[in-house]
Short mmCIF file of C-alpha atoms and ligand atoms in Angstrom, two decimals:
data_model
loop_
_atom_site.label_atom_id
_atom_site.label_comp_id
_atom_site.label_asym_id
_atom_site.label_seq_id
_atom_site.Cartn_x
_atom_site.Cartn_y
_atom_site.Cartn_z
CA MET M 1 83.27 138.19 87.24
CA SER M 2 82.09 138.90 83.75
CA PRO M 3 83.75 137.06 80.89
CA ASN M 4 86.14 139.24 78.85
CA SER M 5 87.13 141.42 81.85
CA ALA M 6 90.71 140.87 83.02
CA PRO M 7 90.67 139.38 86.50
CA THR M 8 91.92 141.11 89.61
CA VAL M 9 93.95 138.59 91.56
CA LEU M 10 94.63 138.35 95.30
CA VAL M 11 97.49 136.02 96.25
CA VAL M 12 97.41 134.72 99.83
CA LEU M 13 100.86 133.90 101.23
CA ASP M 14 100.45 132.63 104.76
CA ARG M 15 103.99 131.58 105.76
CA ILE M 16 106.04 134.19 103.96
CA GLY M 17 109.72 134.92 104.61
CA ALA M 18 112.80 136.26 102.80
CA PRO M 19 113.95 134.90 100.45
CA LEU M 20 110.54 134.00 99.02
CA ARG M 21 109.88 130.25 98.97
CA SER M 22 109.71 128.74 95.54
CA THR M 23 106.00 127.86 96.02
CA ASP M 24 105.23 131.52 96.83
CA GLN M 25 107.10 132.63 93.70
CA GLN M 26 105.07 130.12 91.69
CA LEU M 27 101.77 131.56 92.99
CA LEU M 28 102.91 135.08 92.14
CA ALA M 29 104.02 133.99 88.67
CA LEU M 30 100.62 132.41 88.11
CA ALA M 31 98.84 135.55 89.33
CA HIS M 32 100.80 137.71 86.86
CA THR M 33 99.91 135.33 84.03
CA VAL M 34 96.22 135.36 84.90
CA ALA M 35 95.84 139.10 85.69
CA GLY M 36 95.75 141.76 83.03
CA SER M 37 98.63 143.79 84.50
CA PRO M 38 100.96 143.81 87.54
CA GLU M 39 98.70 146.47 89.14
CA SER M 40 95.92 143.87 89.16
CA VAL M 41 97.98 141.50 91.32
CA HIS M 42 97.52 142.07 95.05
CA VAL M 43 99.09 140.16 97.92
CA LEU M 44 97.97 139.38 101.45
CA THR M 45 100.44 137.86 103.89
CA ALA M 46 99.83 136.55 107.41
CA ALA M 47 103.18 138.02 108.51
CA ASP M 48 104.01 141.40 110.04
CA ALA M 49 104.85 144.49 107.97
CA ASP M 50 108.67 144.17 108.21
CA THR M 51 108.72 140.50 107.19
CA THR M 52 106.31 141.23 104.36
CA ARG M 53 108.31 144.22 103.08
CA ASN M 54 111.57 142.21 103.10
CA ALA M 55 110.05 139.19 101.39
CA LEU M 56 108.31 141.11 98.58
CA ASP M 57 110.94 143.81 98.11
CA GLY M 58 111.37 144.83 94.46
CA LEU M 59 108.22 143.15 93.11
CA HIS M 60 105.71 145.02 90.95
CA LEU M 61 102.31 144.61 92.63
CA GLY M 62 99.02 146.51 92.91
CA SER M 63 98.81 146.55 96.70
CA VAL M 64 100.08 144.57 99.66
CA PHE M 65 98.24 143.72 102.88
CA CYS M 66 99.82 142.15 105.95
CA ALA M 67 98.75 141.12 109.44
CA ASP M 68 98.75 143.81 112.10
CA THR M 69 100.31 141.44 114.62
CA ASP M 70 100.18 144.12 117.37
CA SER M 71 96.40 143.87 117.27
CA ASN M 72 96.56 140.28 118.56
CA ALA M 73 99.75 139.58 120.45
CA HIS M 74 98.56 136.15 121.66
CA ASP M 75 99.84 134.19 118.70
CA ALA M 76 102.49 134.95 116.11
CA ALA M 77 100.93 132.53 113.61
CA VAL M 78 97.41 133.31 112.41
CA PRO M 79 94.94 130.37 112.63
CA ALA M 80 92.51 129.66 109.77
CA GLU M 81 89.53 131.31 111.43
CA GLN M 82 91.36 134.65 111.76
CA LEU M 83 93.22 134.29 108.46
CA ALA M 84 89.79 134.12 106.80
CA ASP M 85 88.99 137.58 108.22
CA LEU M 86 92.23 139.00 106.78
CA ILE M 87 91.62 137.45 103.38
CA GLU M 88 88.03 138.68 103.27
CA HIS M 89 89.17 142.22 104.12
CA ALA M 90 91.84 142.26 101.38
CA ALA M 91 89.45 140.68 98.84
CA ARG M 92 86.79 143.33 99.45
CA GLN M 93 89.35 146.17 99.38
CA THR M 94 90.88 145.06 96.09
CA GLY M 95 87.71 143.76 94.45
CA ALA M 96 89.57 140.54 93.66
CA THR M 97 87.76 138.14 91.37
CA VAL M 98 90.39 135.41 91.64
CA LEU M 99 91.93 134.40 94.98
CA LEU M 100 94.99 132.14 94.81
CA ALA M 101 96.61 130.22 97.67
CA SER M 102 98.83 127.22 98.07
CA ASP M 103 97.24 123.81 98.43
CA ALA M 104 98.38 123.37 102.02
CA GLY M 105 96.91 123.14 105.51
CA GLU M 106 95.50 126.22 107.17
CA VAL M 107 95.40 128.53 104.18
CA SER M 108 93.06 126.25 102.21
CA ASP M 109 90.89 125.91 105.31
CA ALA M 110 90.73 129.72 105.51
CA LEU M 111 90.04 130.09 101.80
CA ALA M 112 87.05 127.73 102.02
CA ARG M 113 85.55 129.98 104.72
CA VAL M 114 86.17 133.06 102.56
CA ALA M 115 84.47 131.43 99.56
CA VAL M 116 81.29 131.04 101.64
CA ARG M 117 81.44 134.65 102.86
CA LEU M 118 82.03 136.08 99.36
CA GLU M 119 79.52 133.67 97.77
CA ALA M 120 82.41 132.67 95.52
CA GLY M 121 83.33 129.40 93.89
CA LEU M 122 86.01 127.21 95.47
CA ILE M 123 88.30 124.94 93.45
CA THR M 124 90.97 122.99 95.34
CA HIS M 125 94.03 121.00 94.21
CA ALA M 126 94.37 122.88 90.91
CA VAL M 127 97.14 121.72 88.58
CA GLY M 128 96.64 124.57 86.11
CA VAL M 129 94.81 127.91 85.85
CA ASP M 130 94.17 129.68 82.54
CA ALA M 131 92.66 133.06 81.84
CA ALA M 132 90.81 132.87 78.55
CA GLU M 133 88.37 135.33 76.97
CA ALA M 134 85.51 133.24 78.29
CA GLY M 135 86.82 133.57 81.85
CA ILE M 136 88.99 131.59 84.25
CA SER M 137 89.36 127.87 83.73
CA VAL M 138 91.02 125.54 86.20
CA GLN M 139 92.50 122.08 85.64
CA LYS M 140 92.34 119.34 88.23
CA SER M 141 93.79 115.84 88.26
CA VAL M 142 91.15 113.38 89.48
CA LEU M 143 90.48 109.67 90.02
CA ALA M 144 94.03 108.83 91.07
CA GLY M 145 95.44 110.94 88.28
CA ALA M 146 93.62 108.98 85.57
CA TYR M 147 91.75 112.06 84.29
CA THR M 148 92.37 115.79 84.05
CA THR M 149 89.21 117.86 84.37
CA ARG M 150 88.67 121.50 83.47
CA CYS M 151 86.28 123.66 85.50
CA ALA M 152 85.11 127.10 84.48
CA ALA M 153 84.47 129.78 87.08
CA GLU M 154 81.35 131.85 86.49
CA SER M 155 81.82 134.14 89.47
CA THR M 156 84.56 135.18 91.88
CA VAL M 157 86.63 132.09 92.50
CA CYS M 158 88.99 130.91 95.26
CA ILE M 159 91.61 128.45 94.04
CA THR M 160 94.20 126.39 95.88
CA VAL M 161 97.09 125.42 93.62
CA LYS M 162 99.36 122.39 93.99
CA PRO M 163 103.07 123.15 94.38
CA ASN M 164 105.36 122.89 91.35
CA VAL M 165 102.66 122.98 88.68
CA VAL M 166 103.67 126.50 87.59
CA ALA M 167 107.09 127.52 86.35
CA VAL M 168 108.54 130.84 87.45
CA PRO M 169 109.84 132.65 84.30
CA GLU M 170 113.62 132.62 83.91
CA THR M 171 113.47 136.41 83.79
CA GLY M 172 111.90 136.35 87.27
CA LEU M 173 108.76 138.11 88.54
CA PRO M 174 107.87 141.61 87.27
CA ALA M 175 110.10 144.11 89.08
CA GLY M 176 109.04 147.50 90.44
CA THR M 177 108.61 149.50 93.58
CA THR M 178 106.72 147.33 96.03
CA PRO M 179 103.71 149.06 97.59
CA LYS M 180 103.95 149.66 101.35
CA PRO M 181 102.22 146.83 103.25
CA GLN M 182 98.87 147.88 104.74
CA PRO M 183 98.39 146.23 108.15
CA VAL M 184 95.02 144.56 108.68
CA GLU M 185 93.79 144.09 112.23
CA VAL M 186 93.89 140.46 113.33
CA PRO M 187 90.73 139.71 115.30
CA VAL M 188 91.12 138.11 118.73
CA SER M 189 90.56 134.34 118.57
CA GLY M 190 86.90 133.35 118.66
CA PRO M 191 85.68 130.77 121.15
CA ARG M 192 85.76 127.93 118.63
CA VAL M 193 89.49 127.72 117.90
CA THR M 194 92.38 128.54 120.17
CA VAL M 195 95.90 127.48 119.29
CA ILE M 196 97.36 126.29 122.58
CA GLU M 197 100.72 125.05 121.37
CA ARG M 198 102.87 124.87 118.27
CA SER M 199 105.88 122.58 118.10
CA PRO M 200 108.17 123.02 115.11
CA VAL M 201 109.00 119.82 113.26
CA GLU M 202 112.68 118.94 113.59
CA SER M 203 114.39 119.94 110.36
CA THR M 204 116.08 117.22 108.32
CA GLY M 205 117.76 119.80 106.14
CA ARG M 206 115.80 118.42 103.18
CA PRO M 207 112.95 120.24 101.42
CA ALA M 208 109.39 119.68 102.65
CA LEU M 209 107.81 116.68 100.90
CA THR M 210 104.71 118.41 99.54
CA GLU M 211 106.62 121.44 98.25
CA ALA M 212 109.81 119.85 96.96
CA ALA M 213 110.73 120.19 93.31
CA ALA M 214 112.21 116.67 93.45
CA VAL M 215 111.18 113.64 95.51
CA VAL M 216 112.96 110.30 95.89
CA ALA M 217 110.61 107.66 97.29
CA GLY M 218 111.32 104.13 98.44
CA GLY M 219 109.13 101.06 98.67
CA ARG M 220 109.18 97.44 99.79
CA GLY M 221 111.92 96.72 97.24
CA LEU M 222 114.36 98.59 99.51
CA ASN M 223 114.12 95.62 101.88
CA GLY M 224 114.58 97.83 104.94
CA ASP M 225 117.61 99.84 103.77
CA PHE M 226 116.26 103.38 103.41
CA SER M 227 119.76 104.86 103.36
CA LEU M 228 119.76 104.37 99.58
CA VAL M 229 116.70 106.63 99.30
CA GLU M 230 118.30 109.24 101.55
CA GLN M 231 121.61 109.21 99.66
CA LEU M 232 119.94 109.73 96.29
CA ALA M 233 117.62 112.40 97.77
CA ASP M 234 120.62 114.30 99.13
CA ALA M 235 122.53 113.98 95.87
CA LEU M 236 119.53 115.51 94.04
CA GLY M 237 118.53 118.03 96.75
CA ALA M 238 115.22 116.16 96.96
CA ALA M 239 112.70 115.30 99.66
CA VAL M 240 112.28 111.70 100.88
CA GLY M 241 109.00 109.89 100.22
CA ALA M 242 107.81 106.34 100.74
CA SER M 243 105.15 103.83 99.79
CA ARG M 244 102.72 102.66 102.43
CA ALA M 245 104.42 99.26 102.50
CA ALA M 246 107.70 100.91 103.52
CA VAL M 247 105.94 103.02 106.16
CA ASP M 248 103.95 100.07 107.54
CA ALA M 249 107.21 98.12 107.82
CA GLY M 250 108.56 100.92 110.02
CA TRP M 251 111.43 101.81 107.67
CA THR M 252 110.51 105.47 107.69
CA GLU M 253 107.98 107.83 109.28
CA HIS M 254 104.33 108.08 108.24
CA ALA M 255 104.81 111.73 107.23
CA ALA M 256 106.86 110.44 104.27
CA GLN M 257 104.01 108.32 102.85
CA VAL M 258 102.89 109.32 99.37
CA GLY M 259 99.50 108.25 98.08
CA GLN M 260 95.80 108.08 98.67
CA THR M 261 96.20 107.88 102.45
CA GLY M 262 99.40 109.89 102.57
CA ALA M 263 100.76 113.08 101.04
CA THR M 264 99.95 114.27 97.52
CA VAL M 265 103.01 115.55 95.69
CA SER M 266 103.49 117.04 92.25
CA PRO M 267 107.22 117.65 91.92
CA GLN M 268 109.12 118.26 88.72
CA LEU M 269 110.97 114.97 89.32
CA TYR M 270 109.72 111.86 91.17
CA VAL M 271 112.09 108.92 91.52
CA ALA M 272 110.44 105.67 92.66
CA LEU M 273 112.83 103.06 94.05
CA GLY M 274 111.46 99.54 94.51
CA ILE M 275 107.85 100.71 94.32
CA SER M 276 105.39 98.61 92.31
CA GLY M 277 103.07 101.52 91.42
CA ALA M 278 99.80 100.45 93.04
CA LEU M 279 96.79 102.65 92.24
CA GLN M 280 96.76 104.03 95.78
CA HIS M 281 100.40 105.10 95.47
CA ARG M 282 99.90 106.67 92.04
CA ALA M 283 97.05 108.75 93.47
CA GLY M 284 99.64 110.79 95.35
CA MET M 285 102.32 111.25 92.67
CA GLN M 286 100.88 110.81 89.21
CA THR M 287 100.91 114.54 88.47
CA ALA M 288 104.72 114.68 88.83
CA GLN M 289 106.19 116.16 85.65
CA THR M 290 108.89 113.52 85.18
CA ILE M 291 108.67 110.09 86.77
CA VAL M 292 111.74 107.85 86.97
CA ALA M 293 111.27 104.28 88.22
CA ILE M 294 113.87 101.73 89.24
CA ASN M 295 112.43 98.26 89.71
CA LYS M 296 113.77 94.77 89.10
CA ASP M 297 110.44 93.59 87.65
CA PRO M 298 110.01 94.76 84.02
CA ASP M 299 106.25 94.24 84.36
CA ALA M 300 105.85 96.45 87.44
CA PRO M 301 102.86 98.83 86.90
CA ILE M 302 105.01 101.85 87.81
CA PHE M 303 106.65 101.54 84.36
CA GLU M 304 103.25 102.30 82.75
CA ILE M 305 103.46 105.89 84.01
CA ALA M 306 107.24 106.31 84.14
CA ASP M 307 108.94 108.69 81.70
CA LEU M 308 112.19 106.86 82.31
CA GLY M 309 112.47 103.32 83.65
CA ILE M 310 115.47 101.32 84.78
CA VAL M 311 114.97 97.58 85.15
CA GLY M 312 117.45 96.60 87.81
CA ASN M 313 118.24 95.97 91.42
CA VAL M 314 118.17 99.11 93.57
CA THR M 315 121.21 97.95 95.53
CA SER M 316 123.38 98.12 92.41
CA VAL M 317 121.69 100.91 90.39
CA VAL M 318 121.22 103.50 93.15
CA PRO M 319 124.83 103.74 94.45
CA ASP M 320 126.02 104.20 90.87
CA LEU M 321 123.37 106.89 90.32
CA VAL M 322 124.36 108.68 93.53
CA GLN M 323 128.00 108.76 92.40
CA ARG M 324 127.05 110.17 89.00
CA CYS M 325 124.79 112.84 90.55
CA GLU M 326 127.51 113.89 92.98
CA LYS M 327 130.06 114.07 90.17
CA ALA M 328 127.67 116.14 88.05
CA ARG M 329 127.18 118.61 90.91
CA GLN M 330 130.95 119.23 91.37
C1 LIG K 1 92.63 101.92 101.23
C2 LIG K 1 94.07 101.80 100.84
C3 LIG K 1 94.86 102.93 100.90
C4 LIG K 1 96.22 102.86 100.53
N1 LIG K 1 96.98 103.99 100.56
C5 LIG K 1 98.26 103.93 100.12
C6 LIG K 1 99.06 105.11 100.04
O1 LIG K 1 98.65 106.22 100.42
N2 LIG K 1 100.31 105.00 99.56
C7 LIG K 1 100.84 103.80 99.14
O2 LIG K 1 102.00 103.78 98.71
N3 LIG K 1 100.10 102.68 99.22
C8 LIG K 1 98.84 102.71 99.70
N4 LIG K 1 98.12 101.56 99.79
C9 LIG K 1 98.82 100.27 99.57
C10 LIG K 1 99.00 99.92 98.10
O3 LIG K 1 97.87 99.22 97.64
C11 LIG K 1 100.25 99.01 97.93
O4 LIG K 1 100.12 97.88 98.75
C12 LIG K 1 101.57 99.71 98.28
O5 LIG K 1 101.65 100.94 97.60
C13 LIG K 1 102.72 98.81 97.84
O6 LIG K 1 103.93 99.40 98.23
P1 LIG K 1 105.25 99.01 97.44
O7 LIG K 1 105.13 99.40 96.01
O8 LIG K 1 106.39 99.58 98.22
O9 LIG K 1 105.33 97.44 97.63
P2 LIG K 1 105.09 96.27 96.58
O10 LIG K 1 103.81 96.42 95.90
O11 LIG K 1 105.37 95.02 97.32
O12 LIG K 1 106.21 96.52 95.49
C14 LIG K 1 107.58 96.37 95.74
C15 LIG K 1 108.27 96.52 94.40
O13 LIG K 1 109.66 96.48 94.61
C16 LIG K 1 110.25 95.74 93.55
N5 LIG K 1 111.52 95.21 94.06
C17 LIG K 1 111.72 94.26 95.01
N6 LIG K 1 113.03 94.13 95.27
C18 LIG K 1 113.68 95.02 94.47
C19 LIG K 1 115.04 95.35 94.29
N7 LIG K 1 116.00 94.79 95.01
N8 LIG K 1 115.35 96.30 93.38
C20 LIG K 1 114.38 96.91 92.63
N9 LIG K 1 113.06 96.64 92.79
C21 LIG K 1 112.72 95.71 93.69
C22 LIG K 1 109.26 94.67 93.20
O14 LIG K 1 109.44 94.22 91.86
C23 LIG K 1 107.95 95.41 93.40
O15 LIG K 1 107.48 95.98 92.20
C24 LIG K 1 96.77 101.60 100.15
C25 LIG K 1 95.96 100.48 100.11
C26 LIG K 1 94.63 100.57 100.46
C27 LIG K 1 93.80 99.34 100.38
#
């Protein structure tokens, strides 16, 4: 990609559905900001044509590609190895110089493969993407959130973007007549990867931790009573997270752990209840836009990064907070 030329952007949406998830809207909003015009924003989905048409209906886009699921009836979901073939096809057809995908599981695996095939750069865990005259520049949060780095892309670049780091404009995404999805043949699974079973995770009714706009997390200070975390999460429409101490104590499942050896989250709001703020915990949440901490120790390190801190006992502060949130929602 030469500096000064407006980028052509391909957005990869692997688990699309109607209505569009907020993280998918964020990627599209980012693509429109980075590209010169709506015609320079192209989308590839791993879904069939009907699902794709419904999900993207009314959006102004250059072209839309989807999976020709009839070409491989073995598996409704497309594994990374095959997804890489679809992405490569759409990238070559559109001449995309910037490929954007969410920072999650199989799609980032697929994008890494595509970067090799296209001899493109690969930047993962982006917290910001800017299109300047000199070219694309990408921000990353590194060393447990202590530094933000900026990387410049000199060629075609594949970028995975963390959820909730981009705001969708209040006016919504550019509207227009959505191009008809062009089905791309899904190759039959190669010998290296075969998906033999998929078991859906039982839904809690709460948003997924890594995609949620708000997270309420509990630590050792909860003293075993995680219901306080759940009540506040439900009052805020938030996901439930936890420190490793709370997970190790068996108060909640490992999937809820936030930090260096758990999930990385970057919600708009992160509420830490009875969490000290150890470096390994911060590594997973420091990029949250607003951090609220409730801790009875005024010297707890979490207050160093909190935007709002309440020094107090969770057992008295949280029920009051839940009541106020519920009242505010009525
Ligand atoms: C290699 C490695 C990887 C790690 N990975 C992770 C990771 O991914 N995620 C992670 O979280 N940790 C991780 N850890 C552990 C980390 O170092 C801390 O031990 C852990 O985060 C502490 O959890 P905590 O804040 O819940 O507990 P503590 O550090 O014990 O803090 C509890 C806090 O609760 C407060 N408190 C107590 N009672 C109350 C009350 N009634 N009301 C209000 N506040 C109260 C206390 O003042 C204290 O600040 C890792 C450690 C290592 C070595």
